Coordinates of C-alpha atoms in Angstrom, one line a residue:
M130 CA 0.0 0.0 0.0
T131 CA 1.3 3.5 -0.9
L132 CA 0.5 7.0 0.3
I133 CA 2.4 9.9 -1.3
K134 CA 2.1 13.3 0.3
S135 CA 3.3 16.1 -1.9
I136 CA 2.7 19.8 -2.5
S137 CA 0.4 18.9 -5.4
G138 CA -1.9 16.9 -3.3
I139 CA -2.2 13.5 -1.7
R140 CA -2.5 10.2 -3.6
G141 CA -2.3 6.6 -2.7
T142 CA -3.6 3.1 -3.2
I143 CA -7.0 2.2 -1.7
G144 CA -6.9 0.2 1.5
G145 CA -4.4 -0.7 4.2
G146 CA -3.8 0.7 7.6
A147 CA -3.7 4.4 8.6
G148 CA -0.8 6.2 7.0
E149 CA -0.1 3.5 4.5
G150 CA -2.8 3.9 1.8
L151 CA -5.5 6.4 0.8
N152 CA -8.0 5.4 3.5
P153 CA -10.8 7.3 5.2
L154 CA -8.7 8.4 8.1
D155 CA -6.1 10.0 5.9
I156 CA -8.7 11.5 3.6
V157 CA -10.3 13.2 6.6
K158 CA -7.0 14.5 7.8
F159 CA -5.9 16.1 4.5
T160 CA -9.3 17.4 3.6
S161 CA -9.5 19.1 7.0
A162 CA -6.0 20.6 6.5
Y163 CA -7.0 21.9 3.1
A164 CA -10.2 23.3 4.4
T165 CA -8.2 25.1 7.2
L166 CA -5.8 26.6 4.7
I167 CA -8.5 27.9 2.4
R168 CA -10.4 29.4 5.3
K169 CA -7.2 31.5 6.1
T170 CA -6.2 32.4 2.5
C171 CA -9.4 32.8 0.5
T172 CA -10.6 36.3 -0.5
V173 CA -13.9 35.1 -2.0
K174 CA -16.8 35.4 0.4
S175 CA -19.0 32.5 -0.8
N176 CA -18.2 29.8 1.7
K177 CA -18.4 27.2 -1.1
I178 CA -16.0 24.4 -2.1
V179 CA -16.6 22.4 -5.3
V180 CA -16.0 18.7 -5.4
G181 CA -15.6 16.7 -8.6
R182 CA -14.4 13.2 -9.4
D183 CA -13.3 10.9 -12.2
A184 CA -15.0 7.4 -12.6
R185 CA -12.7 5.4 -10.4
I186 CA -14.2 2.5 -8.5
S187 CA -13.2 4.2 -5.2
G188 CA -14.6 7.6 -6.3
E189 CA -18.0 7.3 -4.5
M190 CA -16.4 6.3 -1.2
V191 CA -13.7 9.0 -1.3
K192 CA -16.2 11.6 -2.3
N193 CA -18.5 10.8 0.6
V194 CA -15.6 11.1 3.1
V195 CA -14.4 14.4 1.5
V196 CA -17.9 15.9 1.4
G197 CA -18.7 15.0 5.0
T198 CA -15.4 16.4 6.2
L199 CA -15.9 19.7 4.4
M200 CA -19.4 20.1 5.9
G201 CA -17.9 19.2 9.3
M202 CA -15.4 22.1 8.7
G203 CA -18.3 24.5 8.1
W204 CA -18.0 24.6 4.3
D205 CA -20.9 24.6 1.8
V206 CA -20.2 21.8 -0.7
V207 CA -21.2 21.9 -4.4
D208 CA -20.9 18.3 -5.6
I209 CA -20.5 18.2 -9.4
D210 CA -19.9 14.4 -9.2
L211 CA -18.5 12.7 -12.3
A212 CA -16.5 15.5 -14.0
S213 CA -13.2 16.0 -15.7
T214 CA -10.4 17.9 -14.0
P215 CA -10.8 21.0 -16.3
T216 CA -14.6 20.9 -15.7
T217 CA -14.0 21.1 -11.9
E218 CA -11.4 23.9 -12.4
L219 CA -13.9 25.9 -14.4
A220 CA -16.7 25.1 -11.9
V221 CA -14.8 26.8 -9.1
T222 CA -14.7 30.2 -10.8
M223 CA -18.2 29.8 -12.4
E224 CA -19.6 29.0 -8.9
G225 CA -17.6 31.8 -7.3
A226 CA -16.3 29.2 -4.8
C227 CA -13.4 29.5 -2.5
G228 CA -11.7 26.4 -3.8
G229 CA -12.2 22.9 -5.1
I230 CA -11.1 19.3 -4.7
I231 CA -10.7 16.9 -7.6
L232 CA -10.8 13.2 -6.8
T233 CA -8.6 11.7 -9.4
A234 CA -5.3 9.8 -9.6
S235 CA -5.0 11.0 -13.2
H236 CA -3.2 8.4 -15.3
N237 CA -2.5 6.0 -12.4
P238 CA -4.1 2.5 -12.5
K239 CA -7.5 1.8 -10.9
Q240 CA -6.3 1.0 -7.4
W241 CA -5.1 4.6 -7.0
N242 CA -7.0 7.7 -6.1
A243 CA -6.0 11.2 -5.0
L244 CA -7.1 14.6 -3.7
K245 CA -6.0 17.4 -6.1
L246 CA -6.4 20.8 -4.4
L247 CA -7.5 24.0 -6.1
N248 CA -7.5 27.6 -5.0
E249 CA -10.3 30.2 -5.6
H250 CA -9.1 30.7 -9.2
G251 CA -9.7 27.0 -10.0
E252 CA -5.9 26.5 -10.2
F253 CA -3.6 24.1 -8.3
L254 CA -2.1 25.3 -5.0
N255 CA 1.4 26.6 -5.3
A256 CA 4.4 25.0 -3.5
A257 CA 4.1 27.2 -0.3
E258 CA 0.4 26.5 0.0
G259 CA 0.9 22.7 -0.6
N260 CA 3.5 22.6 2.1
E261 CA 1.2 24.4 4.5
V262 CA -1.5 21.8 3.9
L263 CA 1.0 19.1 4.7
R264 CA 2.2 21.0 7.9
I265 CA -1.4 21.5 9.1
A266 CA -2.3 17.9 8.5
E267 CA 0.8 16.7 10.4
A268 CA 0.1 19.0 13.3
E269 CA -3.7 18.2 13.1
E270 CA -4.3 22.0 13.5
F271 CA -7.9 22.0 12.6
D272 CA -11.2 22.9 14.3
Y273 CA -14.5 21.5 13.3
A274 CA -17.7 23.5 13.2
D275 CA -20.3 23.3 16.0
V276 CA -23.8 22.1 15.2
D277 CA -25.2 25.5 14.3
H278 CA -22.4 26.2 11.8
L279 CA -22.1 22.9 9.8
G280 CA -21.9 23.3 6.0
S281 CA -24.6 22.6 3.5
Y282 CA -24.7 20.2 0.6
R283 CA -25.9 20.7 -3.0
K284 CA -25.5 18.5 -6.0
D285 CA -25.2 20.3 -9.4
L286 CA -24.8 18.2 -12.5
T287 CA -24.9 21.1 -15.0
Y288 CA -21.2 21.7 -15.2
N289 CA -20.3 19.3 -18.0
Q290 CA -22.8 21.3 -20.1
K291 CA -21.4 24.6 -19.0
H292 CA -17.8 23.5 -19.8
I293 CA -18.9 22.5 -23.3
D294 CA -20.7 25.8 -23.7
S295 CA -17.5 27.7 -22.7
V296 CA -15.4 25.8 -25.2
L297 CA -17.8 26.5 -28.1
A298 CA -17.8 30.2 -27.1
L299 CA -14.0 30.5 -27.7
D300 CA -13.3 32.8 -30.6
L301 CA -10.9 30.4 -32.3
V302 CA -13.3 27.4 -32.1
D303 CA -14.8 27.3 -35.6
V304 CA -17.9 25.1 -35.3
E305 CA -19.0 25.9 -38.9
A306 CA -15.7 24.8 -40.4
I307 CA -15.7 21.6 -38.3
K308 CA -19.3 20.8 -39.4
K309 CA -18.5 21.4 -43.0
A310 CA -15.4 19.2 -42.9
D311 CA -17.6 16.3 -41.9
F312 CA -14.9 14.6 -39.8
R313 CA -15.1 11.0 -38.7
V314 CA -13.7 10.9 -35.2
A315 CA -12.8 7.9 -32.9
I316 CA -12.3 8.3 -29.2
D317 CA -10.9 6.1 -26.4
C318 CA -12.0 7.4 -23.0
V319 CA -10.6 4.5 -20.8
N320 CA -13.8 3.9 -18.9
S321 CA -13.8 7.3 -17.1
V322 CA -15.4 10.7 -17.3
G323 CA -14.2 11.4 -20.9
G324 CA -16.8 8.9 -22.0
I325 CA -19.5 11.2 -20.6
I326 CA -18.3 14.6 -21.9
L327 CA -16.4 13.9 -25.1
P328 CA -19.2 12.4 -27.2
E329 CA -21.4 15.4 -26.3
L330 CA -18.6 17.9 -27.1
L331 CA -18.1 16.3 -30.5
E332 CA -21.8 16.3 -31.3
R333 CA -22.0 20.0 -30.4
L334 CA -19.0 20.7 -32.7
G335 CA -21.0 19.1 -35.5
V336 CA -19.2 15.8 -35.7
K337 CA -21.8 13.2 -37.0
H338 CA -19.6 10.1 -37.1
I339 CA -18.1 9.1 -33.7
E340 CA -16.5 5.7 -33.1
K341 CA -16.5 5.1 -29.3
L342 CA -14.1 2.9 -27.5
Y343 CA -14.3 2.3 -23.7
C344 CA -16.7 5.2 -23.0
E345 CA -18.7 3.5 -20.2
P346 CA -17.6 5.3 -17.0
T347 CA -17.2 2.1 -14.9
G348 CA -13.7 2.8 -13.5
N349 CA -12.7 -0.6 -14.7
F350 CA -10.0 0.7 -17.1
Q351 CA -9.7 -1.6 -20.1
H352 CA -6.0 -0.8 -20.5
N353 CA -3.3 1.0 -18.7
P354 CA -4.8 4.5 -18.5
E355 CA -1.7 6.5 -19.4
P356 CA -2.3 7.6 -23.0
L357 CA 1.0 6.2 -24.4
E358 CA 1.5 4.2 -27.6
K359 CA 2.2 0.9 -25.7
N360 CA -1.2 1.1 -24.1
L361 CA -3.3 2.1 -27.1
G362 CA -3.2 -1.0 -29.4
D363 CA -7.0 -1.3 -29.6
I364 CA -7.7 2.2 -30.9
M365 CA -4.6 2.2 -33.2
N366 CA -5.9 -1.0 -34.8
L367 CA -9.4 0.6 -35.2
M368 CA -7.7 3.5 -37.0
K369 CA -5.7 1.1 -39.2
G370 CA -9.1 -0.2 -40.5
G371 CA -9.8 3.3 -42.0
K372 CA -12.8 3.9 -39.7
A373 CA -12.0 7.6 -38.9
D374 CA -10.0 10.7 -39.9
V375 CA -8.5 11.2 -36.4
A376 CA -8.6 9.5 -33.0
F377 CA -8.5 11.3 -29.6
V378 CA -7.4 9.5 -26.5
V379 CA -7.7 11.0 -23.0
D380 CA -6.6 9.9 -19.5
P381 CA -9.2 9.3 -16.7
D382 CA -9.4 12.9 -15.7
V383 CA -9.3 14.4 -19.3
D384 CA -6.5 16.9 -18.9
R385 CA -4.1 15.0 -21.3
L386 CA -4.8 14.6 -25.0
A387 CA -3.1 12.1 -27.3
M388 CA -4.0 11.7 -31.0
I389 CA -3.8 9.0 -33.7
C390 CA -3.5 9.7 -37.4
E391 CA -5.9 8.3 -40.0
N392 CA -3.4 5.5 -40.8
G393 CA -3.2 4.2 -37.2
V394 CA 0.1 5.9 -36.4
M395 CA 0.5 7.9 -33.2
Y396 CA 0.5 11.7 -33.7
G397 CA 3.0 12.0 -30.8
E398 CA 1.7 13.6 -27.6
E399 CA 4.5 16.1 -27.6
Y400 CA 2.9 17.5 -30.8
T401 CA -0.6 18.0 -29.4
L402 CA 0.5 21.3 -27.9
V403 CA 2.8 22.2 -30.8
T404 CA -0.1 21.9 -33.3
V405 CA -2.7 23.7 -31.2
A406 CA -0.1 26.5 -30.6
D407 CA 0.5 26.8 -34.3
Y408 CA -3.2 27.4 -34.8
V409 CA -3.5 29.9 -31.9
L410 CA -0.4 31.9 -33.0
K411 CA -1.6 32.1 -36.5
H412 CA -4.6 34.0 -35.2
T413 CA -3.4 35.6 -32.0
P414 CA 0.3 36.5 -32.0
G415 CA 1.9 36.1 -28.5
N416 CA 4.4 34.2 -26.4
T417 CA 4.4 30.5 -25.5
V418 CA 5.5 28.4 -22.6
S419 CA 6.2 24.7 -22.0
N420 CA 8.2 22.9 -19.4
L421 CA 12.0 22.1 -19.7
S422 CA 11.3 18.4 -20.6
S423 CA 9.0 19.2 -23.6
T424 CA 9.9 19.2 -27.3
R425 CA 11.9 22.0 -28.9
A426 CA 9.3 22.0 -31.7
L427 CA 7.2 24.5 -29.7
R428 CA 10.1 27.0 -29.6
D429 CA 10.6 26.6 -33.4
V430 CA 6.9 27.2 -34.2
T431 CA 6.8 30.2 -31.8
R432 CA 9.9 31.8 -33.5
K433 CA 8.4 31.2 -36.9
Y434 CA 5.8 33.8 -35.9
G435 CA 8.4 36.1 -34.5
M436 CA 7.3 35.5 -30.9
E437 CA 9.1 34.4 -27.7
Y438 CA 9.2 31.0 -26.2
N439 CA 10.0 30.4 -22.5
A440 CA 10.6 27.2 -20.6
S441 CA 9.4 26.6 -17.0
A442 CA 10.2 24.1 -14.3
V443 CA 8.3 20.8 -14.7
G444 CA 4.8 20.8 -13.2
E445 CA 1.5 22.4 -14.2
V446 CA 1.6 25.1 -11.5
N447 CA 5.1 26.2 -12.8
V448 CA 4.0 26.3 -16.4
V449 CA 1.0 28.5 -15.4
T450 CA 3.2 30.9 -13.3
K451 CA 5.6 31.3 -16.3
M452 CA 2.6 31.8 -18.7
K453 CA 1.2 34.6 -16.5
A454 CA 4.7 36.2 -16.1
T455 CA 5.3 36.3 -19.9
N456 CA 1.7 37.0 -21.1
A457 CA 1.7 33.7 -23.0
V458 CA -1.3 33.1 -25.3
I459 CA -0.8 29.3 -25.3
G460 CA 1.2 26.9 -23.2
G461 CA 1.3 23.5 -21.6
E462 CA 3.2 20.3 -21.2
G463 CA 4.6 17.8 -23.6
N464 CA 2.5 15.0 -22.2
G465 CA -0.5 16.3 -24.3
G466 CA -1.5 19.0 -21.8
V467 CA -2.9 22.1 -23.5
I468 CA -3.3 25.3 -21.4
Y469 CA -5.2 28.1 -23.2
P470 CA -5.7 31.2 -21.0
A471 CA -8.6 32.4 -23.2
S472 CA -10.4 29.5 -21.6
H473 CA -8.7 29.0 -18.2
Y474 CA -5.3 28.3 -16.7
G475 CA -5.5 24.5 -16.6
R476 CA -4.7 21.6 -18.9
D477 CA -7.9 20.8 -20.9
A478 CA -8.4 18.1 -23.5
L479 CA -11.7 19.5 -24.5
V480 CA -10.1 22.8 -25.5
G481 CA -7.3 20.9 -27.2
I482 CA -9.8 18.8 -29.3
A483 CA -11.9 21.9 -30.3
L484 CA -8.8 23.9 -31.4
F485 CA -7.2 21.0 -33.2
L486 CA -10.4 20.2 -35.2
S487 CA -10.7 23.9 -36.1
H488 CA -7.1 23.9 -37.3
L489 CA -7.5 20.7 -39.2
A490 CA -10.7 22.0 -40.9
H491 CA -8.9 25.2 -42.0
E492 CA -5.8 23.4 -43.2
G493 CA -7.7 20.8 -45.3
K494 CA -5.0 18.2 -44.8
K495 CA -5.0 14.6 -43.5
V496 CA -3.9 14.3 -39.9
S497 CA -0.6 12.6 -41.0
E498 CA 0.0 15.4 -43.5
L499 CA -0.5 18.0 -40.9
R500 CA 1.9 16.2 -38.5
A501 CA 4.6 16.2 -41.3
T502 CA 4.5 20.0 -41.4
Y503 CA 6.2 20.3 -37.9
P504 CA 9.9 20.0 -37.1
P505 CA 10.7 16.3 -36.5
Y506 CA 12.2 15.6 -33.0
F507 CA 12.5 12.5 -30.9
I508 CA 12.7 12.3 -27.1
A509 CA 14.5 9.5 -25.3
K510 CA 13.6 9.0 -21.6
N511 CA 16.1 7.3 -19.4
R512 CA 17.2 7.2 -15.7
V513 CA 20.4 6.7 -13.7
D514 CA 19.9 4.7 -10.5
L515 CA 22.2 5.8 -7.7
T516 CA 22.9 4.6 -4.2
P517 CA 21.2 6.6 -1.4
E518 CA 24.5 8.0 0.0
I519 CA 25.5 9.7 -3.3
D520 CA 25.0 13.5 -3.3
V521 CA 22.9 14.0 -6.4
D522 CA 23.0 17.8 -6.2
A523 CA 26.8 17.7 -6.2
I524 CA 26.8 15.5 -9.3
L525 CA 24.4 17.9 -11.1
T526 CA 26.7 20.8 -10.2
K527 CA 29.7 19.0 -11.7
V528 CA 27.8 18.2 -14.9
K529 CA 26.9 21.9 -15.2
E530 CA 30.6 22.8 -14.8
I531 CA 31.7 20.2 -17.5
Y532 CA 29.2 21.7 -20.0
K533 CA 29.5 25.4 -19.0
N534 CA 30.2 26.4 -22.6
E535 CA 26.7 25.2 -23.7
E536 CA 23.5 27.0 -22.9
I537 CA 22.5 25.9 -19.4
N538 CA 19.2 26.3 -17.6
D539 CA 19.1 25.2 -13.9
I540 CA 15.7 26.3 -12.7
D541 CA 14.7 22.6 -12.4
G542 CA 17.7 20.3 -12.4
V543 CA 20.1 20.9 -15.3
K544 CA 19.2 21.3 -18.9
I545 CA 22.0 21.5 -21.4
D546 CA 21.0 23.0 -24.7
F547 CA 23.3 22.1 -27.6
A548 CA 22.8 23.6 -31.1
D549 CA 20.8 20.7 -32.5
K550 CA 19.8 18.7 -29.3
W551 CA 19.2 19.0 -25.6
V552 CA 19.5 16.9 -22.4
H553 CA 17.5 17.5 -19.2
L554 CA 18.6 16.0 -15.9
R555 CA 16.3 16.1 -12.9
K556 CA 16.6 14.3 -9.6
S557 CA 13.6 12.5 -8.3
N558 CA 12.0 13.8 -5.1
T559 CA 11.2 10.3 -3.9
E560 CA 14.1 8.0 -4.8
P561 CA 17.9 8.3 -5.5
I562 CA 17.7 8.5 -9.3
I563 CA 18.4 11.1 -11.9
R564 CA 15.9 11.3 -14.8
V565 CA 17.7 11.8 -18.1
Y566 CA 15.5 13.2 -21.0
S567 CA 17.2 13.9 -24.3
E568 CA 15.9 15.2 -27.6
A569 CA 17.4 15.3 -31.1
S570 CA 16.3 15.0 -34.7
T571 CA 16.6 11.2 -34.7
M572 CA 15.9 8.7 -31.9
E573 CA 19.4 7.4 -32.3
A574 CA 21.0 10.8 -31.8
A575 CA 18.7 11.4 -28.8
E576 CA 19.7 8.1 -27.2
E577 CA 23.4 8.7 -28.0
I578 CA 23.6 12.1 -26.3
G579 CA 21.5 10.8 -23.4
Q580 CA 23.9 7.8 -23.0
K581 CA 26.9 10.1 -23.2
I582 CA 25.6 12.2 -20.3
M583 CA 24.6 9.1 -18.3
D584 CA 28.2 7.8 -18.7
V585 CA 29.5 11.2 -17.3
I586 CA 27.1 10.8 -14.3
N587 CA 28.2 7.3 -13.6
E588 CA 31.9 8.3 -13.7
L589 CA 31.2 11.2 -11.3
A590 CA 29.3 8.9 -8.9
K591 CA 32.3 6.6 -8.6
K592 CA 34.6 9.4 -7.4

């Protein structure tokens, strides 16, 4: 059994003893700590907290514990029930709430669940706030409401509809062009909330032909829920049969978007953001942001429009902070996470789908042809395992010194930018390893430069 407490929330496997899994006792403790922090920091006067969940088997149990705890802390709960992460984020601001809790373990397997914590803007807590929640929970510094001040409960199932309405209202979503293009679209929603909201979004966008795979929100995921090529054989085979022009695949909480071309070949989730950014920049010039481990193709596309690209530390909250600081018009993460501020500051697969289909309709190309218009890069993902006594920070400092003549970024580990490739080294917060991501114009070159740096790390570790 596993329980992981971090600044971005609390997640764990269901079951086990107190402190060793995500069980009711720990859910109460962390919900109480979050409720205490929000009471101190919130500037909104509504007294409401929104709760939404993905379709995990444990979702109902976790929700009941969370809702009861929030009411016990004196908060009025708005339960939007089965809803995507971006839907819950939007619901916080639409409801004028003080915060929100999303019950989802994102792409983790079905035995996992998690509490993801939002502020009054419907955005994830920052590092300082996350640490304060952990401190309050550890110290059990919370007071429950007396009988005359308990919170109220209201169920509101209108937010999926409101989310779709908000996507359709975006200036760059061209419903007429999509309708006219008469796309055939396939979707794989891995038996979670995407299966509820995506078919409705596509119908409202004027898509008449929808091939649905795993759209029943049972929480019994039919394959590993991370939208990576190795997990998507079923929908790739469906596409090879010529049944659709494009396939969209989401994770259980619908904040990541992967795509498959008409010929059954993966589009490449790094290129979800690149493609959407190309469309956005064509119509609204501005800056872009992705994290340090994302493809250089976004930088190339941004510069094509004479605009500025910036890299942030890894993590959605860091991308959002950098986007706000640089007035970015589009940003996100290379794992298929599109953040479009004209909608909201959160990764949103619905926004990604609507903008991508608008772009595809305007371009009049096949999906594989559109993909071929972007700079070809390949990312190799490796790791170096070290013994616990090795000083990882010291090794990273030495690597920086060795490559000081290259362009170095050290806001999150060490990224070495060579003229035609890059390597990003990050230490894990939970185990003695260094993650080594490298990108180049061929997979061989990416693996080669990654291996070269790993050899350097192993040499340094011996000294």
